[in-house]
Coordinates of C-alpha atoms and ligand atoms in Angstrom, one line a residue:
M170 CA 131.9 95.1 95.7
P171 CA 128.6 94.3 93.9
I172 CA 128.7 91.0 92.1
P173 CA 127.9 91.1 88.3
V174 CA 125.7 88.2 87.2
R175 CA 124.4 86.7 84.0
A176 CA 120.8 85.5 84.1
Y177 CA 117.6 84.7 82.1
A178 CA 114.7 87.0 82.6
A179 CA 111.1 87.5 81.4
E180 CA 110.5 91.0 80.2
A181 CA 106.7 90.5 79.7
S182 CA 104.1 87.7 80.2
D183 CA 104.0 87.0 76.4
K184 CA 107.7 87.1 75.7
P185 CA 110.2 84.3 75.9
L186 CA 112.9 84.4 78.6
A187 CA 116.1 86.0 77.3
P188 CA 119.6 86.7 78.6
Y189 CA 119.8 89.5 81.2
A190 CA 122.6 91.0 83.3
F191 CA 122.5 92.8 86.6
D192 CA 124.5 93.2 89.8
R193 CA 124.0 91.5 93.2
R194 CA 124.5 93.6 96.3
D195 CA 127.9 93.8 97.9
P196 CA 127.7 91.1 100.6
G197 CA 127.1 92.6 104.1
P198 CA 128.4 91.2 107.5
G199 CA 125.5 88.6 107.7
D200 CA 125.5 87.6 104.0
V201 CA 126.7 84.5 102.1
A202 CA 127.7 84.9 98.5
I203 CA 126.9 81.8 96.4
D204 CA 128.1 80.7 93.0
I205 CA 124.9 79.2 91.6
Q206 CA 125.7 75.9 89.8
Y207 CA 122.2 74.5 89.3
A208 CA 118.7 76.0 89.4
G209 CA 115.5 73.9 89.3
V210 CA 112.5 74.9 87.2
C211 CA 109.4 74.9 89.3
H212 CA 105.9 75.2 87.8
S213 CA 105.5 78.3 90.0
D214 CA 108.2 80.0 87.9
L215 CA 105.9 79.5 84.9
H216 CA 102.8 80.8 86.7
I217 CA 104.8 84.0 87.7
V218 CA 106.3 84.5 84.2
Q219 CA 102.8 84.1 82.7
N220 CA 101.4 86.5 85.3
D221 CA 98.8 83.8 86.3
L222 CA 98.5 85.4 89.8
G223 CA 98.2 88.9 88.3
N224 CA 101.0 90.5 90.4
T225 CA 104.2 89.9 88.5
T226 CA 106.7 92.8 88.1
Y227 CA 108.9 92.7 85.0
P228 CA 111.7 92.1 84.2
I229 CA 111.8 89.1 86.4
V230 CA 114.5 86.4 86.9
P231 CA 112.7 83.3 88.2
G232 CA 114.3 80.4 90.1
H233 CA 113.9 79.4 93.7
E234 CA 115.5 76.0 93.7
I235 CA 119.2 77.0 94.0
A236 CA 122.2 74.8 94.6
G237 CA 125.7 76.1 94.6
V238 CA 129.0 76.7 96.4
V239 CA 129.9 79.5 98.8
T240 CA 132.3 82.0 97.4
A241 CA 132.4 84.6 100.2
V242 CA 131.0 85.1 103.7
G243 CA 130.5 88.3 105.7
S244 CA 132.3 89.0 109.0
D245 CA 129.4 87.8 111.2
V246 CA 128.9 84.5 109.4
E247 CA 130.1 81.5 111.4
R248 CA 128.1 78.6 110.1
F249 CA 129.3 78.7 106.5
K250 CA 132.7 79.0 104.8
V251 CA 134.0 79.4 101.3
G252 CA 133.6 76.1 99.4
D253 CA 130.5 74.8 101.3
R254 CA 127.8 73.2 99.3
V255 CA 124.6 75.1 100.0
G256 CA 121.0 75.7 98.8
V257 CA 118.5 78.5 98.8
G258 CA 114.8 78.0 98.4
C259 CA 111.8 80.2 98.0
M260 CA 112.6 82.7 100.8
V261 CA 115.6 85.1 101.3
D262 CA 114.3 87.0 104.4
S263 CA 111.4 87.5 106.8
C264 CA 110.7 89.8 109.7
R265 CA 112.1 87.4 112.3
Q266 CA 109.8 88.8 115.0
C267 CA 106.3 87.6 114.4
A268 CA 104.9 84.4 115.9
P269 CA 105.4 82.2 112.8
C270 CA 109.0 83.5 112.3
R271 CA 109.8 82.8 115.9
E272 CA 108.4 79.3 115.5
G273 CA 110.5 78.6 112.5
E274 CA 107.7 78.9 110.0
E275 CA 109.0 81.9 108.1
Q276 CA 106.9 81.1 105.1
F277 CA 103.9 82.3 107.1
C278 CA 105.6 85.6 108.3
V279 CA 102.8 88.0 109.1
P280 CA 104.2 91.1 107.3
G281 CA 105.3 88.7 104.5
M282 CA 108.4 86.8 103.7
T283 CA 110.8 88.2 101.1
Q284 CA 110.5 85.7 98.3
T285 CA 113.6 84.7 96.3
Y286 CA 112.3 86.5 93.3
G287 CA 109.5 89.0 92.7
S288 CA 109.3 90.4 96.2
P289 CA 109.8 94.1 97.2
D290 CA 113.3 94.2 98.5
P291 CA 114.4 96.7 101.1
K292 CA 117.9 95.2 101.1
G293 CA 118.3 95.8 97.4
G294 CA 119.6 92.3 96.6
A295 CA 119.5 93.2 92.9
V296 CA 121.3 96.5 92.6
G297 CA 119.1 99.3 91.4
Q298 CA 115.9 97.2 91.3
T299 CA 112.8 97.2 93.5
I300 CA 112.3 93.4 93.5
T301 CA 114.3 90.4 94.3
Q302 CA 115.7 88.4 91.4
G303 CA 116.0 84.6 91.5
G304 CA 118.1 81.7 90.7
Y305 CA 118.2 81.5 86.9
S306 CA 121.5 83.4 87.4
T307 CA 125.1 82.8 88.0
A308 CA 125.4 84.1 91.6
I309 CA 123.3 85.2 94.6
V310 CA 123.9 87.0 97.9
V311 CA 121.6 85.8 100.7
D312 CA 121.3 86.4 104.5
Q313 CA 122.9 83.4 106.3
D314 CA 119.7 82.5 108.1
F315 CA 118.1 81.6 104.7
V316 CA 120.9 79.4 103.5
V317 CA 120.8 75.6 104.0
R318 CA 123.5 73.0 103.8
I319 CA 123.3 70.3 101.1
P320 CA 124.6 67.0 102.5
D321 CA 127.7 65.6 100.7
S322 CA 125.9 62.4 99.6
L323 CA 123.5 64.4 97.4
S324 CA 124.7 65.6 94.0
L325 CA 124.0 69.3 93.6
D326 CA 122.0 69.1 90.4
A327 CA 119.6 66.5 91.6
A328 CA 119.4 68.2 95.0
A329 CA 118.5 71.6 93.6
P330 CA 114.7 70.9 93.2
L331 CA 114.5 69.7 96.8
L332 CA 114.7 73.4 97.8
C333 CA 111.1 73.9 96.7
A334 CA 109.5 70.7 95.4
G335 CA 111.2 68.6 98.1
I336 CA 110.2 70.8 101.1
T337 CA 106.7 71.5 99.7
T338 CA 105.8 67.8 99.8
Y339 CA 107.9 66.9 102.9
S340 CA 106.2 69.5 105.1
P341 CA 102.6 68.2 104.7
L342 CA 103.7 64.6 105.0
R343 CA 105.2 65.4 108.4
T344 CA 102.4 67.8 109.5
W345 CA 99.8 65.0 108.9
G346 CA 102.0 62.4 110.6
V347 CA 102.6 60.0 107.7
G348 CA 104.2 56.7 108.8
P349 CA 104.1 53.0 108.1
D350 CA 100.3 52.7 108.7
S351 CA 99.5 55.5 106.3
K352 CA 97.8 55.2 103.0
V353 CA 98.8 58.2 100.9
A354 CA 97.6 59.2 97.4
V355 CA 99.5 61.7 95.3
I356 CA 97.6 63.5 92.5
G357 CA 99.8 64.6 89.6
L358 CA 103.2 63.0 88.9
G359 CA 105.2 66.1 88.2
G360 CA 108.1 67.8 90.1
L361 CA 106.2 67.9 93.4
G362 CA 104.3 64.7 92.9
H363 CA 107.4 62.6 92.3
M364 CA 109.0 63.9 95.4
A365 CA 105.9 63.2 97.4
V366 CA 105.9 59.6 96.2
K367 CA 109.6 59.0 97.1
Q368 CA 109.3 60.7 100.5
A369 CA 106.0 59.1 101.6
A370 CA 107.4 55.7 100.5
A371 CA 110.5 56.3 102.6
M372 CA 108.3 57.2 105.6
G373 CA 106.8 53.7 105.2
A374 CA 103.4 54.7 103.7
E375 CA 101.5 52.7 101.1
V376 CA 101.5 55.2 98.1
T377 CA 99.1 55.4 95.2
V378 CA 99.6 57.8 92.3
L379 CA 96.6 59.4 90.5
S380 CA 97.5 60.6 87.1
T381 CA 95.8 61.8 83.9
S382 CA 97.2 58.9 81.8
D383 CA 99.2 55.7 82.1
R384 CA 102.3 57.3 80.6
K385 CA 104.0 57.6 84.0
K386 CA 102.9 54.2 85.5
A387 CA 106.3 52.4 85.3
D388 CA 108.1 55.5 86.7
A389 CA 105.6 55.8 89.6
E390 CA 106.2 52.2 90.6
R391 CA 110.0 52.6 90.3
M392 CA 109.7 55.6 92.7
G393 CA 107.9 53.5 95.3
A394 CA 104.2 53.7 94.5
K395 CA 102.3 50.5 95.1
H396 CA 99.2 51.5 93.0
F397 CA 98.5 53.7 90.0
L398 CA 95.1 55.1 89.0
I399 CA 94.0 57.1 86.0
N400 CA 91.7 59.7 87.5
S401 CA 89.3 59.8 84.6
D402 CA 88.7 56.0 85.1
K403 CA 85.3 56.1 86.9
D404 CA 85.4 52.4 87.9
A405 CA 88.9 52.6 89.3
M406 CA 88.0 55.8 91.2
K407 CA 84.9 54.0 92.7
A408 CA 87.0 51.0 93.7
A409 CA 89.4 53.3 95.6
A410 CA 86.7 55.1 97.6
E411 CA 87.5 55.8 101.2
K412 CA 91.0 54.3 100.9
F413 CA 93.3 57.2 101.8
D414 CA 94.3 59.0 105.0
L415 CA 96.0 61.7 103.1
I416 CA 95.9 63.0 99.5
I417 CA 98.7 65.3 98.3
N418 CA 97.2 67.3 95.5
T419 CA 99.9 68.7 93.3
V420 CA 97.8 69.6 90.2
S421 CA 98.9 72.9 88.6
A422 CA 95.6 73.7 86.9
T423 CA 91.9 74.0 87.9
H424 CA 90.5 70.5 88.0
E425 CA 87.7 68.3 89.4
I426 CA 88.3 67.7 93.1
A427 CA 84.8 66.6 94.2
D428 CA 85.4 63.1 92.9
H429 CA 88.8 62.9 94.6
I430 CA 87.3 63.8 98.0
Q431 CA 85.4 60.5 97.9
L432 CA 88.7 58.7 98.0
L433 CA 89.4 59.9 101.6
A434 CA 88.8 57.6 104.5
K435 CA 87.1 58.9 107.7
D436 CA 89.1 61.9 109.0
G437 CA 91.2 61.9 105.9
T438 CA 92.7 65.2 104.5
M439 CA 93.3 66.4 101.0
V440 CA 96.2 68.9 101.0
M441 CA 96.1 71.4 98.1
L442 CA 99.5 72.5 96.9
G443 CA 98.9 73.8 93.3
L444 CA 98.7 77.6 92.8
T445 CA 95.3 77.5 91.1
T446 CA 93.5 80.8 91.1
E447 CA 90.0 79.8 90.0
G448 CA 87.5 78.1 92.4
M449 CA 86.8 74.4 92.3
P450 CA 83.4 73.1 93.4
V451 CA 83.3 71.1 96.7
Y452 CA 80.2 69.6 98.2
A453 CA 79.4 69.5 101.9
M454 CA 77.9 66.0 102.2
P455 CA 81.0 63.9 101.3
L456 CA 83.0 66.1 103.8
L457 CA 80.6 65.8 106.8
W458 CA 79.7 62.2 106.2
R459 CA 83.2 61.1 106.9
R460 CA 84.6 64.2 108.8
R461 CA 86.9 64.8 105.8
R462 CA 89.0 67.9 105.5
I463 CA 90.5 70.0 102.8
A464 CA 93.7 71.9 103.7
G465 CA 96.6 73.8 102.1
S466 CA 100.3 73.9 102.6
L467 CA 103.0 76.4 101.6
I468 CA 106.6 75.3 101.2
G469 CA 108.2 74.9 104.7
G470 CA 110.4 76.8 107.2
I471 CA 114.1 77.0 107.0
R472 CA 114.6 74.5 109.9
E473 CA 112.3 72.0 108.3
T474 CA 114.0 72.5 104.9
Q475 CA 117.3 71.5 106.5
E476 CA 115.6 68.5 108.1
M477 CA 114.1 67.5 104.7
L478 CA 117.6 67.7 103.1
D479 CA 119.0 65.5 105.8
F480 CA 116.1 63.0 105.5
C481 CA 116.6 62.8 101.7
A482 CA 120.3 62.2 102.2
E483 CA 119.6 59.5 104.8
H484 CA 117.1 57.7 102.5
D485 CA 119.1 58.3 99.3
I486 CA 116.3 60.4 97.8
A487 CA 117.0 62.8 95.0
C488 CA 115.0 64.3 92.2
D489 CA 114.8 62.7 88.7
I490 CA 116.1 65.5 86.6
E491 CA 116.6 66.6 83.0
L492 CA 119.6 68.8 83.0
I493 CA 119.4 71.6 80.4
A494 CA 121.3 74.7 79.3
P495 CA 119.6 78.0 80.4
S496 CA 119.0 78.8 76.7
E497 CA 116.6 75.8 76.6
I498 CA 114.3 77.3 79.3
N499 CA 111.5 78.3 76.9
T500 CA 111.3 74.8 75.4
A501 CA 111.2 73.5 79.0
Y502 CA 108.2 75.7 79.8
E503 CA 106.4 74.4 76.7
R504 CA 107.0 70.8 77.8
M505 CA 105.9 71.7 81.4
K506 CA 102.6 73.0 80.0
K507 CA 102.0 69.6 78.5
S508 CA 102.9 67.8 81.8
D509 CA 105.9 66.3 79.8
V510 CA 108.6 66.6 82.5
R511 CA 110.6 63.6 83.8
Y512 CA 110.5 64.9 86.5
R513 CA 112.2 68.3 87.0
F514 CA 114.1 70.5 84.6
V515 CA 117.3 71.8 86.1
L516 CA 119.4 74.6 84.5
D517 CA 123.1 74.0 84.4
M518 CA 124.3 77.5 85.0
A519 CA 127.8 76.7 83.8
R520 CA 126.3 76.5 80.3
I521 CA 124.9 80.1 80.3
Ligands
NAP618 P1 104.5 70.0 87.3 O1 105.9 69.4 87.4 O2 104.1 70.7 86.0 O3 103.4 68.9 87.7 C1 102.1 69.1 87.7 C2 101.3 67.8 87.4 O4 99.9 68.1 87.6 C3 101.5 67.3 86.0 O5 102.7 66.6 85.9 C4 100.2 66.5 85.8 O6 100.4 65.2 86.3 C5 99.2 67.3 86.7 N1 98.3 68.1 85.9 C6 98.7 69.3 85.2 N2 97.6 69.8 84.6 C7 96.6 69.0 84.9 C8 95.2 69.1 84.7 N3 94.6 70.1 83.9 N4 94.4 68.2 85.2 C9 94.9 67.2 86.0 N5 96.2 67.1 86.3 C10 97.0 68.0 85.7 O7 104.3 71.1 88.4 P2 105.0 71.2 89.9 O8 106.3 72.0 89.8 O9 105.0 69.9 90.5 O10 104.0 72.2 90.7 C11 102.6 71.8 90.9 C12 101.8 72.9 91.4 O11 102.2 73.2 92.7 C13 102.0 74.2 90.6 O12 100.7 74.9 90.6 C14 103.0 75.0 91.4 O13 102.9 76.4 91.2 C15 102.6 74.6 92.8 N6 103.5 74.8 93.9 C16 103.1 75.1 95.1 C17 103.9 75.2 96.2 C18 103.4 75.4 97.6 O14 104.2 75.8 98.4 N7 102.1 75.1 97.8 C19 105.3 75.0 96.0 C20 105.8 74.7 94.7 C21 104.9 74.6 93.6 P3 100.1 63.9 85.5 O15 100.9 64.0 84.3 O16 100.5 62.8 86.4 O17 98.6 63.9 85.3
ZN619 ZN1 108.6 76.3 93.6
ZN620 ZN1 107.7 87.3 110.5

């Protein structure tokens, strides 16, 4: 039987999100049906609702930081059972056959992963619709291979944002081998940034936060940052030149990166995470003079997402959240536009 859900959807780029109802597909043999209890609010949701990338299909139900409890499993599902605490992140399917899929990096699937919302959906996850619909909703049906387990020690509300923010920062920290000898800078103390600080500190790195004001200084230090810089402070930026092995850049808007490149040590890398669509000038000299690199990173694979959840449980890392009712989503977006989030909004789906 299809599962009726209540949700919040955007009908157009210039309209507030509003209540919306649709049906999830009847769970198949390999599916897990999940009662969504909490859904994190990622800045990517806002980009997509506003059509910043120019490819949004409406109506769209955002949400790819999903935490909930299993309500039913298909006949082929052995790893999950009714009552399990589970999460779903940015992907609900991929081709399973291409090289990245076989290597467990489904986010780089060559024909393209099926994103949790807004993707063409051959499996018809949202009945009668052409695209997938996301987690600002009361339930979801997902292939078992794209469901992860939330460790018992993590509360479901503060764990929800790990499913995107948490894995998006964990993956580059691991890829670039962060450990006790590393000096890591994090630009932007928002949802992603605060996870990067906590995770890098837990890996033993010396962490510096670069922010646009001193409003978040005390929070950054509480999260494990040793140093805090305001990136418009030219003297402080000069003093920090050549200090960092890795810079995790989480800024959600076009910004000056040339100045920040100077902060990298020899062989240092700046990893771009923000979904900015306009170009940002970069100069060759500062790169070649210290063999610096600029890189990008996209969420993480399913295996790595489970590893990240287990790492966060082991190190007692959760997100700092503001729990809100789904009806408050438009105000949350307005605050997110002003970088006024401490440090992730999470929708309490029981209050829909
Ligand atoms: P967020 O919570 O809104 O945080 C973004 C932070 O960037 C803000 O808190 C602010 O930090 C800083 N910032 C914003 N506008 C700025 C500007 N004009 N100049 C300088 N700094 C600015 O957003 P988020 O959810 O962490 O997401 C960050 C970005 O990553 C978004 O673009 C999102 O779409 C993208 N994203 C990418 C992936 C991926 O796989 N690569 C995954 C998830 C999200 P301060 O207040 O400290 O200055
Ligand atoms: Zn996200
Ligand atoms: Zn693939």
